Amino acid sequence: MVKKNACIFISGKGSNLKNLIIKSRDYNFPIKISLVISNNKNSLGMIHAKKNSIPIKFIDTKSRNYENLIINFLRNYKIDLICLAGYMKIIPKRFLLQFKKTVLNIHPSLLPKYKGLNTYERILKNGEKKTGCSVHFVNEKLDGGNIILQKSFHIKSVDDVKSLKKKTQRLEYLAYPEAIIKIFKSY
Ligand code: GRF
């Protein structure tokens, strides 16, 4: 099958990147990870990319015209899809207008609830009974694009930030690949 060339944007640990790298080895998985972009020189995720011989580009988002640099990389690697995976920077509208192709994100809450940062803390503080993760299309609004799929679980009284994160991320590793398959309908 002809796979779409994907670029994964990261800032940190990169456990979703690692999971997508494993899934993408499947012949029937619709994407190939052709490039990783990180805005953090020390992100652990870059190690996963290196180990798997995936090209990595570090982008200093403080530098002028950094978006044009990214667009050039995306063109050079013929990228059809961007997957944000723990990328801690808002994608500006002007970037989306230039890229024009699909951009996805994974967020650790049941959107539209708890957009933005410190989601686990806020979920616990509000005494929510249920939480989960959402994979969505990216638009110019923070965590605001159409939802592709969500996975949820019930919160227990013993749950804390650490356990909530662990349970949410376990679902993320199922949700992101499923969402990619869903939008490319390749299975
Ligand atoms: C994920 O939990 C995702 O929901 C959020 O950032 C986290 C990134 O984790 N957007 P990792 O870097 O993939 O381990």
PDB file of C-alpha atoms and ligand atoms in Angstrom:
ATOM      1  CA  MET A   1       0.000   0.000   0.000  1.00  0.00           C
ATOM      2  CA  VAL A   2       1.087   3.584  -0.582  1.00  0.00           C
ATOM      3  CA  LYS A   3       1.533   5.159   2.811  1.00  0.00           C
ATOM      4  CA  LYS A   4       1.045   8.836   3.595  1.00  0.00           C
ATOM      5  CA  ASN A   5       4.163  10.642   4.784  1.00  0.00           C
ATOM      6  CA  ALA A   6       3.596  11.875   8.321  1.00  0.00           C
ATOM      7  CA  CYS A   7       5.547  14.320  10.418  1.00  0.00           C
ATOM      8  CA  ILE A   8       5.209  14.070  14.196  1.00  0.00           C
ATOM      9  CA  PHE A   9       5.652  17.264  16.236  1.00  0.00           C
ATOM     10  CA  ILE A  10       6.923  16.751  19.781  1.00  0.00           C
ATOM     11  CA  SER A  11       8.252  18.722  22.736  1.00  0.00           C
ATOM     12  CA  GLY A  12       8.830  16.129  25.427  1.00  0.00           C
ATOM     13  CA  LYS A  13       8.819  12.468  26.321  1.00  0.00           C
ATOM     14  CA  GLY A  14       7.456  11.220  23.006  1.00  0.00           C
ATOM     15  CA  SER A  15       5.628   8.116  24.225  1.00  0.00           C
ATOM     16  CA  ASN A  16       2.897   8.693  21.620  1.00  0.00           C
ATOM     17  CA  LEU A  17       5.606   9.079  18.985  1.00  0.00           C
ATOM     18  CA  LYS A  18       7.165   5.796  20.117  1.00  0.00           C
ATOM     19  CA  ASN A  19       3.791   4.069  19.896  1.00  0.00           C
ATOM     20  CA  LEU A  20       3.075   5.485  16.421  1.00  0.00           C
ATOM     21  CA  ILE A  21       6.516   4.369  15.219  1.00  0.00           C
ATOM     22  CA  ILE A  22       5.680   0.804  16.286  1.00  0.00           C
ATOM     23  CA  LYS A  23       2.219   0.910  14.664  1.00  0.00           C
ATOM     24  CA  SER A  24       3.577   2.385  11.456  1.00  0.00           C
ATOM     25  CA  ARG A  25       5.732  -0.714  10.939  1.00  0.00           C
ATOM     26  CA  ASP A  26       2.514  -2.604  10.174  1.00  0.00           C
ATOM     27  CA  TYR A  27       2.199  -2.989   6.425  1.00  0.00           C
ATOM     28  CA  ASN A  28      -1.471  -1.986   6.549  1.00  0.00           C
ATOM     29  CA  PHE A  29      -1.048   1.079   8.742  1.00  0.00           C
ATOM     30  CA  PRO A  30      -1.779   4.088   6.513  1.00  0.00           C
ATOM     31  CA  ILE A  31       1.158   6.287   7.481  1.00  0.00           C
ATOM     32  CA  LYS A  32       4.926   6.243   7.411  1.00  0.00           C
ATOM     33  CA  ILE A  33       6.726   8.507   9.864  1.00  0.00           C
ATOM     34  CA  SER A  34       9.060  10.400   7.578  1.00  0.00           C
ATOM     35  CA  LEU A  35      10.061  13.258   9.848  1.00  0.00           C
ATOM     36  CA  VAL A  36      10.023  14.323  13.506  1.00  0.00           C
ATOM     37  CA  ILE A  37      10.064  17.978  14.475  1.00  0.00           C
ATOM     38  CA  SER A  38      10.884  19.008  18.022  1.00  0.00           C
ATOM     39  CA  ASN A  39      10.932  22.486  19.520  1.00  0.00           C
ATOM     40  CA  ASN A  40      12.946  21.192  22.472  1.00  0.00           C
ATOM     41  CA  LYS A  41      16.565  20.162  21.989  1.00  0.00           C
ATOM     42  CA  ASN A  42      16.404  17.906  25.029  1.00  0.00           C
ATOM     43  CA  SER A  43      13.136  16.116  24.270  1.00  0.00           C
ATOM     44  CA  LEU A  44      13.400  12.411  25.016  1.00  0.00           C
ATOM     45  CA  GLY A  45      11.229  11.709  21.995  1.00  0.00           C
ATOM     46  CA  MET A  46      14.140  12.606  19.731  1.00  0.00           C
ATOM     47  CA  ILE A  47      15.910   9.471  20.993  1.00  0.00           C
ATOM     48  CA  HIS A  48      13.053   7.259  19.732  1.00  0.00           C
ATOM     49  CA  ALA A  49      13.299   8.925  16.343  1.00  0.00           C
ATOM     50  CA  LYS A  50      17.074   8.529  16.223  1.00  0.00           C
ATOM     51  CA  LYS A  51      16.903   4.839  17.211  1.00  0.00           C
ATOM     52  CA  ASN A  52      14.484   4.257  14.340  1.00  0.00           C
ATOM     53  CA  SER A  53      16.527   6.257  11.822  1.00  0.00           C
ATOM     54  CA  ILE A  54      13.785   8.838  11.355  1.00  0.00           C
ATOM     55  CA  PRO A  55      15.072  12.293  10.363  1.00  0.00           C
ATOM     56  CA  ILE A  56      14.747  14.843  13.174  1.00  0.00           C
ATOM     57  CA  LYS A  57      14.677  18.601  12.902  1.00  0.00           C
ATOM     58  CA  PHE A  58      15.009  20.873  15.887  1.00  0.00           C
ATOM     59  CA  ILE A  59      13.109  24.104  15.503  1.00  0.00           C
ATOM     60  CA  ASP A  60      13.755  27.111  17.707  1.00  0.00           C
ATOM     61  CA  THR A  61      10.311  28.657  17.931  1.00  0.00           C
ATOM     62  CA  LYS A  62      11.891  31.845  19.293  1.00  0.00           C
ATOM     63  CA  SER A  63      13.648  32.473  16.006  1.00  0.00           C
ATOM     64  CA  ARG A  64      12.047  34.704  13.385  1.00  0.00           C
ATOM     65  CA  ASN A  65      10.331  32.932  10.492  1.00  0.00           C
ATOM     66  CA  TYR A  66      10.535  29.554  12.188  1.00  0.00           C
ATOM     67  CA  GLU A  67       7.211  28.632  10.586  1.00  0.00           C
ATOM     68  CA  ASN A  68       8.668  29.084   7.114  1.00  0.00           C
ATOM     69  CA  LEU A  69      11.527  26.796   8.088  1.00  0.00           C
ATOM     70  CA  ILE A  70       9.009  24.148   9.141  1.00  0.00           C
ATOM     71  CA  ILE A  71       7.025  24.568   5.916  1.00  0.00           C
ATOM     72  CA  ASN A  72      10.232  24.048   3.911  1.00  0.00           C
ATOM     73  CA  PHE A  73      11.041  20.859   5.800  1.00  0.00           C
ATOM     74  CA  LEU A  74       7.482  19.601   5.261  1.00  0.00           C
ATOM     75  CA  ARG A  75       7.813  20.274   1.530  1.00  0.00           C
ATOM     76  CA  ASN A  76      11.215  18.601   1.282  1.00  0.00           C
ATOM     77  CA  TYR A  77       9.935  15.462   2.978  1.00  0.00           C
ATOM     78  CA  LYS A  78       6.646  15.533   1.028  1.00  0.00           C
ATOM     79  CA  ILE A  79       4.610  15.479   4.233  1.00  0.00           C
ATOM     80  CA  ASP A  80       0.860  14.793   3.833  1.00  0.00           C
ATOM     81  CA  LEU A  81      -0.086  14.748   7.499  1.00  0.00           C
ATOM     82  CA  ILE A  82       1.077  16.349  10.747  1.00  0.00           C
ATOM     83  CA  CYS A  83       0.417  14.605  14.069  1.00  0.00           C
ATOM     84  CA  LEU A  84       0.961  16.761  17.122  1.00  0.00           C
ATOM     85  CA  ALA A  85       1.989  14.537  20.014  1.00  0.00           C
ATOM     86  CA  GLY A  86       2.769  16.546  23.102  1.00  0.00           C
ATOM     87  CA  TYR A  87       3.853  19.579  21.057  1.00  0.00           C
ATOM     88  CA  MET A  88       3.624  22.447  23.513  1.00  0.00           C
ATOM     89  CA  LYS A  89       3.112  25.292  21.091  1.00  0.00           C
ATOM     90  CA  ILE A  90      -0.030  26.629  19.456  1.00  0.00           C
ATOM     91  CA  ILE A  91      -0.162  26.173  15.672  1.00  0.00           C
ATOM     92  CA  PRO A  92      -1.012  29.603  14.247  1.00  0.00           C
ATOM     93  CA  LYS A  93      -3.712  30.070  11.630  1.00  0.00           C
ATOM     94  CA  ARG A  94      -1.188  31.408   9.080  1.00  0.00           C
ATOM     95  CA  PHE A  95       0.724  28.119   9.356  1.00  0.00           C
ATOM     96  CA  LEU A  96      -2.428  26.058   8.734  1.00  0.00           C
ATOM     97  CA  LEU A  97      -3.261  28.232   5.722  1.00  0.00           C
ATOM     98  CA  GLN A  98       0.177  27.536   4.272  1.00  0.00           C
ATOM     99  CA  PHE A  99       0.261  23.799   5.003  1.00  0.00           C
ATOM    100  CA  LYS A 100      -3.317  23.181   3.794  1.00  0.00           C
ATOM    101  CA  LYS A 101      -3.218  19.457   4.663  1.00  0.00           C
ATOM    102  CA  THR A 102      -4.405  17.464   7.657  1.00  0.00           C
ATOM    103  CA  VAL A 103      -3.130  18.326  11.139  1.00  0.00           C
ATOM    104  CA  LEU A 104      -4.150  16.123  14.086  1.00  0.00           C
ATOM    105  CA  ASN A 105      -3.690  16.440  17.826  1.00  0.00           C
ATOM    106  CA  ILE A 106      -4.213  14.229  20.856  1.00  0.00           C
ATOM    107  CA  HIS A 107      -5.452  15.831  24.062  1.00  0.00           C
ATOM    108  CA  PRO A 108      -5.728  14.236  27.519  1.00  0.00           C
ATOM    109  CA  SER A 109      -9.382  15.064  28.237  1.00  0.00           C
ATOM    110  CA  LEU A 110     -12.834  14.506  26.839  1.00  0.00           C
ATOM    111  CA  LEU A 111     -12.987  17.650  24.716  1.00  0.00           C
ATOM    112  CA  PRO A 112     -14.596  20.171  24.664  1.00  0.00           C
ATOM    113  CA  LYS A 113     -13.973  19.849  28.399  1.00  0.00           C
ATOM    114  CA  TYR A 114     -10.584  20.870  29.796  1.00  0.00           C
ATOM    115  CA  LYS A 115      -8.845  22.449  26.857  1.00  0.00           C
ATOM    116  CA  GLY A 116      -5.316  23.707  27.508  1.00  0.00           C
ATOM    117  CA  LEU A 117      -2.797  22.808  30.192  1.00  0.00           C
ATOM    118  CA  ASN A 118      -2.935  21.122  33.626  1.00  0.00           C
ATOM    119  CA  THR A 119      -5.868  18.992  32.571  1.00  0.00           C
ATOM    120  CA  TYR A 120      -5.453  16.219  35.164  1.00  0.00           C
ATOM    121  CA  GLU A 121      -5.272  18.686  38.064  1.00  0.00           C
ATOM    122  CA  ARG A 122      -8.423  20.481  36.893  1.00  0.00           C
ATOM    123  CA  ILE A 123     -10.326  17.238  36.262  1.00  0.00           C
ATOM    124  CA  LEU A 124      -9.582  16.024  39.806  1.00  0.00           C
ATOM    125  CA  LYS A 125     -10.323  19.413  41.353  1.00  0.00           C
ATOM    126  CA  ASN A 126     -13.750  19.449  39.726  1.00  0.00           C
ATOM    127  CA  GLY A 127     -14.564  15.952  40.975  1.00  0.00           C
ATOM    128  CA  GLU A 128     -15.247  14.555  37.494  1.00  0.00           C
ATOM    129  CA  LYS A 129     -16.513  10.972  37.402  1.00  0.00           C
ATOM    130  CA  LYS A 130     -15.188  10.235  33.930  1.00  0.00           C
ATOM    131  CA  THR A 131     -12.271  11.316  31.770  1.00  0.00           C
ATOM    132  CA  GLY A 132     -10.263  10.122  28.778  1.00  0.00           C
ATOM    133  CA  CYS A 133      -8.565  11.366  25.661  1.00  0.00           C
ATOM    134  CA  SER A 134      -9.578  12.950  22.358  1.00  0.00           C
ATOM    135  CA  VAL A 135      -8.010  12.891  18.913  1.00  0.00           C
ATOM    136  CA  HIS A 136      -9.099  15.893  16.879  1.00  0.00           C
ATOM    137  CA  PHE A 137      -8.378  17.921  13.772  1.00  0.00           C
ATOM    138  CA  VAL A 138      -6.377  21.043  14.511  1.00  0.00           C
ATOM    139  CA  ASN A 139      -7.774  24.445  13.690  1.00  0.00           C
ATOM    140  CA  GLU A 140      -6.697  27.906  14.813  1.00  0.00           C
ATOM    141  CA  LYS A 141      -8.496  27.544  18.167  1.00  0.00           C
ATOM    142  CA  LEU A 142      -6.706  25.826  21.065  1.00  0.00           C
ATOM    143  CA  ASP A 143      -7.846  22.170  21.220  1.00  0.00           C
ATOM    144  CA  GLY A 144     -10.844  23.321  19.213  1.00  0.00           C
ATOM    145  CA  GLY A 145     -11.079  21.348  15.934  1.00  0.00           C
ATOM    146  CA  ASN A 146     -13.561  18.583  15.108  1.00  0.00           C
ATOM    147  CA  ILE A 147     -13.212  15.463  17.209  1.00  0.00           C
ATOM    148  CA  ILE A 148     -12.295  12.230  15.382  1.00  0.00           C
ATOM    149  CA  LEU A 149     -12.590   9.886  18.328  1.00  0.00           C
ATOM    150  CA  GLN A 150     -12.543   9.725  22.099  1.00  0.00           C
ATOM    151  CA  LYS A 151     -11.863   6.996  24.653  1.00  0.00           C
ATOM    152  CA  SER A 152     -12.960   7.249  28.264  1.00  0.00           C
ATOM    153  CA  PHE A 153     -12.743   5.577  31.661  1.00  0.00           C
ATOM    154  CA  HIS A 154     -14.281   6.049  35.110  1.00  0.00           C
ATOM    155  CA  ILE A 155     -12.281   7.949  37.698  1.00  0.00           C
ATOM    156  CA  LYS A 156     -11.861   6.193  41.054  1.00  0.00           C
ATOM    157  CA  SER A 157     -11.721   7.985  44.399  1.00  0.00           C
ATOM    158  CA  VAL A 158      -8.105   6.828  44.825  1.00  0.00           C
ATOM    159  CA  ASP A 159      -6.967   8.319  41.527  1.00  0.00           C
ATOM    160  CA  ASP A 160      -4.403  11.098  41.599  1.00  0.00           C
ATOM    161  CA  VAL A 161      -2.629  13.066  38.845  1.00  0.00           C
ATOM    162  CA  LYS A 162      -0.103  10.269  38.334  1.00  0.00           C
ATOM    163  CA  SER A 163      -2.644   7.450  37.974  1.00  0.00           C
ATOM    164  CA  LEU A 164      -4.959   9.576  35.829  1.00  0.00           C
ATOM    165  CA  LYS A 165      -2.096  10.345  33.468  1.00  0.00           C
ATOM    166  CA  LYS A 166      -1.104   6.686  33.261  1.00  0.00           C
ATOM    167  CA  LYS A 167      -4.674   5.544  32.504  1.00  0.00           C
ATOM    168  CA  THR A 168      -5.255   8.356  30.011  1.00  0.00           C
ATOM    169  CA  GLN A 169      -2.022   7.693  28.152  1.00  0.00           C
ATOM    170  CA  ARG A 170      -2.767   3.981  27.947  1.00  0.00           C
ATOM    171  CA  LEU A 171      -5.926   4.965  26.050  1.00  0.00           C
ATOM    172  CA  GLU A 172      -4.026   7.471  23.930  1.00  0.00           C
ATOM    173  CA  TYR A 173      -1.831   4.680  22.552  1.00  0.00           C
ATOM    174  CA  LEU A 174      -5.013   3.025  21.224  1.00  0.00           C
ATOM    175  CA  ALA A 175      -6.826   6.190  20.212  1.00  0.00           C
ATOM    176  CA  TYR A 176      -4.191   7.894  18.039  1.00  0.00           C
ATOM    177  CA  PRO A 177      -3.580   4.927  15.694  1.00  0.00           C
ATOM    178  CA  GLU A 178      -7.332   4.207  15.518  1.00  0.00           C
ATOM    179  CA  ALA A 179      -8.065   7.812  14.587  1.00  0.00           C
ATOM    180  CA  ILE A 180      -5.423   7.733  11.841  1.00  0.00           C
ATOM    181  CA  ILE A 181      -6.904   4.521  10.435  1.00  0.00           C
ATOM    182  CA  LYS A 182     -10.389   6.043  10.668  1.00  0.00           C
ATOM    183  CA  ILE A 183      -9.517   9.135   8.659  1.00  0.00           C
ATOM    184  CA  PHE A 184      -7.583   7.267   5.995  1.00  0.00           C
ATOM    185  CA  LYS A 185      -9.996   4.279   6.011  1.00  0.00           C
ATOM    186  CA  SER A 186      -7.256   1.889   4.947  1.00  0.00           C
ATOM    187  CA  TYR A 187      -8.150  -1.215   6.865  1.00  0.00           C
TER     188      TYR A 187
HETATM  189  C1  GRF B   1      -0.012  13.331  25.844  1.00  0.00           C
HETATM  190  O1  GRF B   1      -0.604  12.863  27.017  1.00  0.00           O
HETATM  191  C2  GRF B   1      -0.972  14.160  25.038  1.00  0.00           C
HETATM  192  O2  GRF B   1      -2.295  13.981  25.357  1.00  0.00           O
HETATM  193  C3  GRF B   1      -0.609  15.578  25.367  1.00  0.00           C
HETATM  194  O3  GRF B   1       0.758  15.559  25.667  1.00  0.00           O
HETATM  195  C4  GRF B   1       1.134  14.280  26.134  1.00  0.00           C
HETATM  196  C5  GRF B   1       2.381  13.907  25.411  1.00  0.00           C
HETATM  197  O4  GRF B   1       2.971  12.758  25.939  1.00  0.00           O
HETATM  198  N1  GRF B   1      -0.961  16.444  24.286  1.00  0.00           N
HETATM  199  P1  GRF B   1       4.141  12.037  25.160  1.00  0.00           P
HETATM  200  O5  GRF B   1       5.215  13.081  24.904  1.00  0.00           O
HETATM  201  O6  GRF B   1       3.577  11.472  23.907  1.00  0.00           O
HETATM  202  O7  GRF B   1       4.636  10.973  26.112  1.00  0.00           O
END
